[in-house]
N, CA, C and O of each residue as an XYZ file, in Angstrom:
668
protein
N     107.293     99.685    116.828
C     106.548    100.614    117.649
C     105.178    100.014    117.894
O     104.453     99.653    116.967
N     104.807     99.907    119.337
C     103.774     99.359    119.575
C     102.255    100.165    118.881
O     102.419    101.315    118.475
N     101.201     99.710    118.792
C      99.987    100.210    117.893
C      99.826    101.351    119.277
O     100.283    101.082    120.389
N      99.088    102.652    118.953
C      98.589    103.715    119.914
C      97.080    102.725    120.405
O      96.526    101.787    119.831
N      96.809    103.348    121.546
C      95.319    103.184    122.087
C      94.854    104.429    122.373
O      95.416    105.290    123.049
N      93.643    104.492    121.744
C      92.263    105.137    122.244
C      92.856    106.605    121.199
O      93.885    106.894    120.589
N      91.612    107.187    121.438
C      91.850    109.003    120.791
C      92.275    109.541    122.142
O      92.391    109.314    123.346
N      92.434    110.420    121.127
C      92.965    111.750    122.394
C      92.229    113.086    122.002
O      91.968    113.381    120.835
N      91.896    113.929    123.188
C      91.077    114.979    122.768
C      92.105    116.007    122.319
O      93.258    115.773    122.680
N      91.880    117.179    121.546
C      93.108    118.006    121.611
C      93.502    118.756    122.354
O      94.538    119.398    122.181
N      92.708    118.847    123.415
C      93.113    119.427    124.766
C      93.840    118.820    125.569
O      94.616    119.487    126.254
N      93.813    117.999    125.650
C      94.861    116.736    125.912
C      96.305    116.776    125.185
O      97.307    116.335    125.748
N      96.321    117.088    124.467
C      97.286    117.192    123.364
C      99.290    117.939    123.579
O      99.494    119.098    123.940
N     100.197    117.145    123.321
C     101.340    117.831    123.544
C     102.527    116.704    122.679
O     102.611    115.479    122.774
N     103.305    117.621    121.888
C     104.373    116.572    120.997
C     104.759    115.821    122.391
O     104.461    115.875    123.584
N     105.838    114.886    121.271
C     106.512    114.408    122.414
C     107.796    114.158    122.122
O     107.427    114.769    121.119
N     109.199    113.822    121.932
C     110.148    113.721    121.201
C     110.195    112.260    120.769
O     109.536    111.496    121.474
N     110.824    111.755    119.783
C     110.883    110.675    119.343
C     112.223    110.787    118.559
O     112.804    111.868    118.458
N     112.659    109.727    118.050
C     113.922    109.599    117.367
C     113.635    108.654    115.927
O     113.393    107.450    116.009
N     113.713    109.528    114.351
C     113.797    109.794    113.661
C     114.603    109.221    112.576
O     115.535    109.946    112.227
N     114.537    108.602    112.231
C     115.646    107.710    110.865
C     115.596    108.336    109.537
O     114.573    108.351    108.853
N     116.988    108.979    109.097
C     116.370    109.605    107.741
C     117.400    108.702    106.750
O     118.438    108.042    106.778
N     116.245    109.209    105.788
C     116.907    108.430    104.246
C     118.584    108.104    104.234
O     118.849    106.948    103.904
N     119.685    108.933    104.536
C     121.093    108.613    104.520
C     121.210    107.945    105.880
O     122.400    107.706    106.084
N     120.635    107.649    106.639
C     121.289    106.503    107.946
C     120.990    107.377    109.075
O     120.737    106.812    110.139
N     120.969    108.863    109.033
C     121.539    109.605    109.958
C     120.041    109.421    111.179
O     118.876    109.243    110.824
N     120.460    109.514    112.386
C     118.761    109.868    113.195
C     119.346    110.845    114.227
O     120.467    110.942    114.728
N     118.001    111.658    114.401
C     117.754    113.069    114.953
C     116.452    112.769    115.718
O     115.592    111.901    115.567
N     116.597    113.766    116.575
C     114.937    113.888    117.533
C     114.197    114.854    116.594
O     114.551    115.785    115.870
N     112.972    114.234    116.908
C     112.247    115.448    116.664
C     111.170    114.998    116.924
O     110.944    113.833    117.254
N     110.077    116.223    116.756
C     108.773    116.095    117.620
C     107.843    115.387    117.219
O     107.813    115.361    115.988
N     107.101    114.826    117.674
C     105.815    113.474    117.555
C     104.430    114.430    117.704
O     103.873    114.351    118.799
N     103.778    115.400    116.616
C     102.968    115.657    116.800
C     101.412    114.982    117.105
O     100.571    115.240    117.966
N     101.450    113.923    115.896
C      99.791    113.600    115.965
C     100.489    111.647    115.334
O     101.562    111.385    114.790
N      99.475    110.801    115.677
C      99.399    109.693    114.699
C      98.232    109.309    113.980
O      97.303    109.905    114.526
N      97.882    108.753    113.219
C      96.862    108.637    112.374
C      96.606    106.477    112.008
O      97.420    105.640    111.620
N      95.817    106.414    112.208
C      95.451    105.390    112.001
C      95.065    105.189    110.343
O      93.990    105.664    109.978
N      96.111    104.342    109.113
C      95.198    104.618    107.882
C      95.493    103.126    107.354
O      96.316    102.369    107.869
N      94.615    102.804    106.146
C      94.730    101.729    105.378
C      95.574    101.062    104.764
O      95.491    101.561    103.641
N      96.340    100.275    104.705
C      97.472     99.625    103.582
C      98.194     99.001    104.211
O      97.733     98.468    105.220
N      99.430     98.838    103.919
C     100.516     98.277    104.585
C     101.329     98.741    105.866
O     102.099     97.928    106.377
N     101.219     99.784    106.311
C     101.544    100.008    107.221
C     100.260    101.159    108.105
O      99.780    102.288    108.001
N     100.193    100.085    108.859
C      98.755    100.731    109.373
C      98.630    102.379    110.308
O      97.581    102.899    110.690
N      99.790    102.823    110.457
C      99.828    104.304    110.712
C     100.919    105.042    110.620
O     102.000    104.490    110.824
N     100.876    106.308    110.326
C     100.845    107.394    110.113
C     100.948    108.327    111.029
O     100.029    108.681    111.768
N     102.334    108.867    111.020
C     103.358    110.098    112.611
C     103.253    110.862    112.162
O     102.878    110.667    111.006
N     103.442    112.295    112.535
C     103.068    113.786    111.758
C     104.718    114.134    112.665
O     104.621    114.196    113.890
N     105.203    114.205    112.454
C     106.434    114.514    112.993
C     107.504    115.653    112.447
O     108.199    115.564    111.435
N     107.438    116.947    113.562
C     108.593    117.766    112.906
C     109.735    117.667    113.289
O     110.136    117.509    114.442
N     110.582    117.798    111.892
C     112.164    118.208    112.090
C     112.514    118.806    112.310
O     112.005    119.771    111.741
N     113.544    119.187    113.147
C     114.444    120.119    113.089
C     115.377    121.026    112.337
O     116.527    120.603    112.214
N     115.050    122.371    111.735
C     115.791    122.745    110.450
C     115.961    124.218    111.017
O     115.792    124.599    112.176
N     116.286    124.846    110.054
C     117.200    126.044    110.321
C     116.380    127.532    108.742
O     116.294    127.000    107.635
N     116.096    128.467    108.766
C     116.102    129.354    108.138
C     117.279    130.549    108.110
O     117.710    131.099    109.124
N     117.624    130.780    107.008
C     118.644    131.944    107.039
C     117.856    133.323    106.527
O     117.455    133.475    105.373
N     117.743    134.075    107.352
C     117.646    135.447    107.704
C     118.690    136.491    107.710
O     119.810    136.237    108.153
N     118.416    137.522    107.295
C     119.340    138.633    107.041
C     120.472    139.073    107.843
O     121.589    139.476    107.518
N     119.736    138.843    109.321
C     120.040    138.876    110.276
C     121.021    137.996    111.034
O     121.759    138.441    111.913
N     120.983    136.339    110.533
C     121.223    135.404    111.388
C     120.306    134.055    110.781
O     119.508    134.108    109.845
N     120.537    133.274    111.308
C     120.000    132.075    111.209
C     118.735    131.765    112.707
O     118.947    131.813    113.919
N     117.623    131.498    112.036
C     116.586    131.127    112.532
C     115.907    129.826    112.862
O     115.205    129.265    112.021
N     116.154    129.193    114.405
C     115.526    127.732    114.118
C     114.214    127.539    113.478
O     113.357    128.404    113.659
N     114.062    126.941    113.056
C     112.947    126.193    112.658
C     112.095    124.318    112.658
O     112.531    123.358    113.294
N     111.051    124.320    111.895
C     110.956    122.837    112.169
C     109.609    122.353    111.279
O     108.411    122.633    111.310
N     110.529    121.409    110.409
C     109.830    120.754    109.248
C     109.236    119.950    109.506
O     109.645    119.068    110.261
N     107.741    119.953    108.838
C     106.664    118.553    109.620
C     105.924    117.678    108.474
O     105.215    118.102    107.562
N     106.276    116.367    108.766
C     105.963    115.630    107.641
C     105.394    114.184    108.176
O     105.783    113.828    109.289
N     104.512    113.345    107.465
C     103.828    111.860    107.366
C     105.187    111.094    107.264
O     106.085    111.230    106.433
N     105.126    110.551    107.952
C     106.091    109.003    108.291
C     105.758    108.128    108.833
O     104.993    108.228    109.793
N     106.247    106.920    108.372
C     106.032    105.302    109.156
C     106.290    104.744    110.230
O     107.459    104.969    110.544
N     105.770    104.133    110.936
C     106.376    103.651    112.276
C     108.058    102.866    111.727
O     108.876    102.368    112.500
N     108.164    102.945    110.542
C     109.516    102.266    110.436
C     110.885    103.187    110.229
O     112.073    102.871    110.170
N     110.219    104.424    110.146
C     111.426    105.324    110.415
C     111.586    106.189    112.046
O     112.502    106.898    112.464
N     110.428    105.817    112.617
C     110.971    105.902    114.373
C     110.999    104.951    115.225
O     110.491    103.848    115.022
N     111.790    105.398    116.600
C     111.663    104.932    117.318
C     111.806    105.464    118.546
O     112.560    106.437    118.572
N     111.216    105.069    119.812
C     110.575    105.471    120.788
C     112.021    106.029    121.404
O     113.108    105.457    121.320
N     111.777    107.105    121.948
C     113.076    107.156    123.067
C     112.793    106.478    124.713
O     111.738    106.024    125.156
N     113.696    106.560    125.174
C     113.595    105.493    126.574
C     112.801    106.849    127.627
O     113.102    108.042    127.676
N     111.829    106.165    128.299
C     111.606    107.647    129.503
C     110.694    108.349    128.786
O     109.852    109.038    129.362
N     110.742    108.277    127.763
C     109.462    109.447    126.781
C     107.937    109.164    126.654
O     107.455    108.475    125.755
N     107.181    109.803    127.708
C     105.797    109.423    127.366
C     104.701    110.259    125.936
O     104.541    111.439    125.624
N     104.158    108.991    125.390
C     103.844    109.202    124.030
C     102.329    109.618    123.822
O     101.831    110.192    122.854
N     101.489    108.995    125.462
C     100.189    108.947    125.568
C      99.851    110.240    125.225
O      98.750    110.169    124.678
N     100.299    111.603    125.272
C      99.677    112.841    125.200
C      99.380    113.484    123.834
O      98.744    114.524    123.662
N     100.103    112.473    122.607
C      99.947    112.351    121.079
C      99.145    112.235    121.062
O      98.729    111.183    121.548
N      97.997    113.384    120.379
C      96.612    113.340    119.498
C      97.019    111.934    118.941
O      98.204    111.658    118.750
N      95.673    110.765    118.603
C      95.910    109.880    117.833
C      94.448    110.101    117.243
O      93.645    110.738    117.925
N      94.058    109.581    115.957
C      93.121    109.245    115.222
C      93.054    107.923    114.850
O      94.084    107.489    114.335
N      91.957    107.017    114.988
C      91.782    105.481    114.568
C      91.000    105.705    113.444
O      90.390    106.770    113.343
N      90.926    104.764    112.495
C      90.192    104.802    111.437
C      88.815    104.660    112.025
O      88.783    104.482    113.242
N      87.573    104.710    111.321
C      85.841    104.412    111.501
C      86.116    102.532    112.249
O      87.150    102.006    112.661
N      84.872    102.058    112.159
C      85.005    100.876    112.608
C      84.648    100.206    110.467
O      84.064    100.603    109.458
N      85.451     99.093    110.911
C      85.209     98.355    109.576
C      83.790     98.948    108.677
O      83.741     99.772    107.764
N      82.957     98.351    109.189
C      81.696     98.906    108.210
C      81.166    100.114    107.823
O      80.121    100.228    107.182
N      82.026    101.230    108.288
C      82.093    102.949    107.628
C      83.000    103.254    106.971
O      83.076    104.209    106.198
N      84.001    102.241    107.286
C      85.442    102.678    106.355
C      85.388    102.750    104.817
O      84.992    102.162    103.811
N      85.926    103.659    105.193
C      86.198    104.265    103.194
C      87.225    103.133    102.511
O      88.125    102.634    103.186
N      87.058    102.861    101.450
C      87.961    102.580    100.472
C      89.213    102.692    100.768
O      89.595    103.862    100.739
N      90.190    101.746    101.108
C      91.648    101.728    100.807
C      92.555    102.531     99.644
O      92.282    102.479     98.445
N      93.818    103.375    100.276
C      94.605    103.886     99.219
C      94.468    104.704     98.725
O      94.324    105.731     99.388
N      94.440    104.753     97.795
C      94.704    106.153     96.164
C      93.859    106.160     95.333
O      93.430    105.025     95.127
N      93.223    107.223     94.507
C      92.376    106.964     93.570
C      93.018    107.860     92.285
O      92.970    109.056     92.572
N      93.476    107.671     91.244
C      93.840    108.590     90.131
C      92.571    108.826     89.302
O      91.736    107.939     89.124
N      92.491    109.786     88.918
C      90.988    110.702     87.932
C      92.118    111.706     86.998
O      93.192    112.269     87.209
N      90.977    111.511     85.643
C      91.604    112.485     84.857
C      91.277    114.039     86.110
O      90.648    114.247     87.148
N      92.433    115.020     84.876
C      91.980    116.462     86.020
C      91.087    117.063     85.709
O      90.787    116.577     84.619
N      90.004    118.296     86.053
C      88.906    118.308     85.661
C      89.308    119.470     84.510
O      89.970    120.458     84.827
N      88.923    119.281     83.396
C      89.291    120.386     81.775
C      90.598    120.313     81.798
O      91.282    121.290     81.493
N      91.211    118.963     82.220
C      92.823    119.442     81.816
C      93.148    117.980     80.819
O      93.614    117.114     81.561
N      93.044    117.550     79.554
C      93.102    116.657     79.264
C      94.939    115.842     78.955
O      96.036    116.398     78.898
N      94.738    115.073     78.883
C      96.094    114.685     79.082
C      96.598    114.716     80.406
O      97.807    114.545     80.560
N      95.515    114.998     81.855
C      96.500    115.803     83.057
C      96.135    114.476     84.172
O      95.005    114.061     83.917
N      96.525    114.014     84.866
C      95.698    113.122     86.159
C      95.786    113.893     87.598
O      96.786    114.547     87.893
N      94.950    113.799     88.246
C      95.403    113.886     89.791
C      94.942    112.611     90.505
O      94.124    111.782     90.106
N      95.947    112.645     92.144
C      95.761    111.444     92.385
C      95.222    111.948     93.746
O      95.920    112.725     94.398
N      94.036    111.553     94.198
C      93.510    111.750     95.458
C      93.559    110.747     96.506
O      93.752    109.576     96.180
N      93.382    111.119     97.929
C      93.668    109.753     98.898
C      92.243    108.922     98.880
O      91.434    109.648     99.456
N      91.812    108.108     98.599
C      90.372    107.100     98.762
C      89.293    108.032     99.038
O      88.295    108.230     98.344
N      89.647    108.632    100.243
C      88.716    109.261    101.546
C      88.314    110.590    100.731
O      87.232    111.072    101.067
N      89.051    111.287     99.664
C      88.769    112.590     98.829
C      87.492    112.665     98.136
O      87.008    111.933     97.273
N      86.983    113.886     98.801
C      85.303    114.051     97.860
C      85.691    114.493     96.688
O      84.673    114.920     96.143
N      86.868    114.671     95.786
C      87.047    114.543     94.632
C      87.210    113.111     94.123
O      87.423    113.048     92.912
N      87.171    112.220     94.624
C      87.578    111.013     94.423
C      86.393    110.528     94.604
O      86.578    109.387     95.027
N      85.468    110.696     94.542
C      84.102    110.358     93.931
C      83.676    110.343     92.944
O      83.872    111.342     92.252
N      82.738    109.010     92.272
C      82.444    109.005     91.199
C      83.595    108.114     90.014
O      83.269    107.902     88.846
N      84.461    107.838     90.398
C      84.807    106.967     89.494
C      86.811    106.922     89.505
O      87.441    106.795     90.555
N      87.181    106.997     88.740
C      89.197    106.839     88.641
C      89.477    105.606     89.001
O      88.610    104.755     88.803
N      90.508    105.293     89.497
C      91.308    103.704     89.296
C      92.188    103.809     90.912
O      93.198    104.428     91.247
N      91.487    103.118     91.473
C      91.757    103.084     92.597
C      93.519    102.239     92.665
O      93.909    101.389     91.864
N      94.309    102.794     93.843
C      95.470    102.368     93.522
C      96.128    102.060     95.213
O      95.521    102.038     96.284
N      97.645    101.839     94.899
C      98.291    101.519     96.175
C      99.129    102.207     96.608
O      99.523    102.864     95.645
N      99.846    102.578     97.748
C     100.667    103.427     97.614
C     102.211    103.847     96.591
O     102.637    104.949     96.246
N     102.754    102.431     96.330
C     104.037    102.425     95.482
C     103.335    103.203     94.000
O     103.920    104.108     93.405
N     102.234    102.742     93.654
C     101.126    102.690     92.633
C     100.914    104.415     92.484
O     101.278    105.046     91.492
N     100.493    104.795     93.245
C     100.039    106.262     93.099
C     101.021    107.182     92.862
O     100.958    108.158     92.115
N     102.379    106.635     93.875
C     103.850    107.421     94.016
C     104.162    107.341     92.220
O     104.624    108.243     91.521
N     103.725    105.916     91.784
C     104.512    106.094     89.976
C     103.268    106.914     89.240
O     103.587    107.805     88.454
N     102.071    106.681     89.437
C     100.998    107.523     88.845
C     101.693    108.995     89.229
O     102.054    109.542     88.187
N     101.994    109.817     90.442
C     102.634    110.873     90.276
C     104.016    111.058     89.626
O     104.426    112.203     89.431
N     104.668    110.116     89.321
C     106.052    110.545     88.729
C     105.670    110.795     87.008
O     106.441    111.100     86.097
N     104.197    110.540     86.970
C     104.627    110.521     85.106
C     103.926    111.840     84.635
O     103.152    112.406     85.407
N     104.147    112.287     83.527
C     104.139    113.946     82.807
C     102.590    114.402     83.327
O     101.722    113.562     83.563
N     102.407    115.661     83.450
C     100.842    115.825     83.651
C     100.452    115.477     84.676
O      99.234    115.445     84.500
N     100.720    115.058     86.077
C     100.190    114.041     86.714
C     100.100    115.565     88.415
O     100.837    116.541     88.267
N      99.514    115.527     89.290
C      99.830    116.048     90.663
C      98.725    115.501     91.740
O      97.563    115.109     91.635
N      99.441    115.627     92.585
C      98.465    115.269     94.184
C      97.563    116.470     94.127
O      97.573    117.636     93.733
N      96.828    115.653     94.682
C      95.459    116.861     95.130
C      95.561    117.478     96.627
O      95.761    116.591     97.458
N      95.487    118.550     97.075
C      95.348    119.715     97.851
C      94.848    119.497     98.684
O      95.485    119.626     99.729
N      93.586    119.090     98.764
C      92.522    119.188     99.099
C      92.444    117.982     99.790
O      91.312    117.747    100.215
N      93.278    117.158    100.031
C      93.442    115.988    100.380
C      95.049    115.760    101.131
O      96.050    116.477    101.137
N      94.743    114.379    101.752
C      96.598    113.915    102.439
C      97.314    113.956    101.155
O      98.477    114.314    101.338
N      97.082    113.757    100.116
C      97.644    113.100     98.847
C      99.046    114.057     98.767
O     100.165    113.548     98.711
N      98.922    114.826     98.768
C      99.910    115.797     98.544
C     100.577    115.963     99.729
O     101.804    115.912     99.642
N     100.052    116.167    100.927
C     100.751    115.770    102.466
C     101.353    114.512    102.248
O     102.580    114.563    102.154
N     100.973    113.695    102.170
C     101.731    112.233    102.323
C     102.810    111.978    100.777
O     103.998    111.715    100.962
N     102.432    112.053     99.772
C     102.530    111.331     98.212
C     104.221    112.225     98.077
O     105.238    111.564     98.288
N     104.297    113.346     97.806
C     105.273    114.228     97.799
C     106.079    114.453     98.564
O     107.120    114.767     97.987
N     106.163    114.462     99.600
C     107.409    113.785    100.702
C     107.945    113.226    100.041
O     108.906    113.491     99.319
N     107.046    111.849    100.304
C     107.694    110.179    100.123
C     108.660    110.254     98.547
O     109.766    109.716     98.497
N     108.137    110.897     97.476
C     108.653    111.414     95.995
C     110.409    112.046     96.371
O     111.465    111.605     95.917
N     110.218    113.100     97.259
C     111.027    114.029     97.796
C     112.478    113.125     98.626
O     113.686    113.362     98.598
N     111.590    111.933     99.386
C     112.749    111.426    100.171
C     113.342    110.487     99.698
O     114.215    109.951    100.381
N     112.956    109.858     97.991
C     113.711    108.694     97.174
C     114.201    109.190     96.316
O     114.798    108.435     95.548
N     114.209    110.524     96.034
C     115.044    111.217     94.834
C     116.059    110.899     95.113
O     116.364    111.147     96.279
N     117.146    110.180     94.217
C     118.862    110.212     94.305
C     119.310    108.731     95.264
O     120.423    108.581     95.767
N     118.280    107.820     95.357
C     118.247    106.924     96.570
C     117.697    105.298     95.583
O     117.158    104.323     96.106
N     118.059    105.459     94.035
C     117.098    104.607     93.834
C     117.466    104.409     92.226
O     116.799    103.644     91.530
């Protein structure tokens, strides 16, 4: 997938469909809300909802699940214009925050960690800055959760969610 250009205002703003690769092979459309420009190995970040279903008393209710993914689990459909995707670029080099993950004990919880994204004003002041595979095992061990207040938990818990049983 080619890199996005320029921001977009949010008035400007409208999904767009895209096509979707999930963990068992299978791919589905679904909507291309926003992209995000971020640090590491894969330099951005799709906000993209799925397509899912609620059961109601009544009947079954569409719905649609929205989650952080890689340009390596989509791909463009033919005819589909993408320009109307909110995009976000990172600062220019010399404002940019810190790369990645930062783990900190939790605050009065001893024995506990949380792991914040770089950019987290809890993530000030000190912890062990990390990578993404890095933070994903910092959350798998006892005591440990993403912070709220941050992508950490938007992004970190998915990714946890979509290698369960795969690995």
């Amino acid at each position: 997938m080619a890199s996005p250009r320029g921001n977009r205002r949010a008035t400007e703003s409208s999904p767009a469909e895209i096509a979707l690769a999930l963990p068992d092979g299978q791919t589905v459309r679904a909507r291309l809300h926003a992209r995000q420009e971020v640090a590491g190995p894969h330099p951005w970040r799709y906000l993209v909802g799925v397509p899912s279903w609620i059961a109601r008393p009544d009947g079954v209710e569409a719905a649609e699940y929205t989650v952080w993914v890689t340009d390596r689990q989509l791909t463009p459909i033919e005819g589909v214009d993408l320009s109307g995707v909110p995009t976000r670029r990172l600062p220019a080099p010399s404002s940019r925050p810190a790369p990645g993950w930062v783990v900190r004990p939790a605050p009065g919880r001893r024995g506990r960690t949380v792991v914040h994204d770089a950019t987290c004003r809890h993530a000030v002041g000190g912890g062990t800055e990390l990578g993404t595979q890095e933070a994903l095992d910092a959350l798998m061990r006892e005591g440990a959760r993403a912070c709220t207040d941050c992508d950490a938990a938007a992004v970190l818990v998915p990714a946890l969610e979509l290698g369960q049983g795969h690995g």
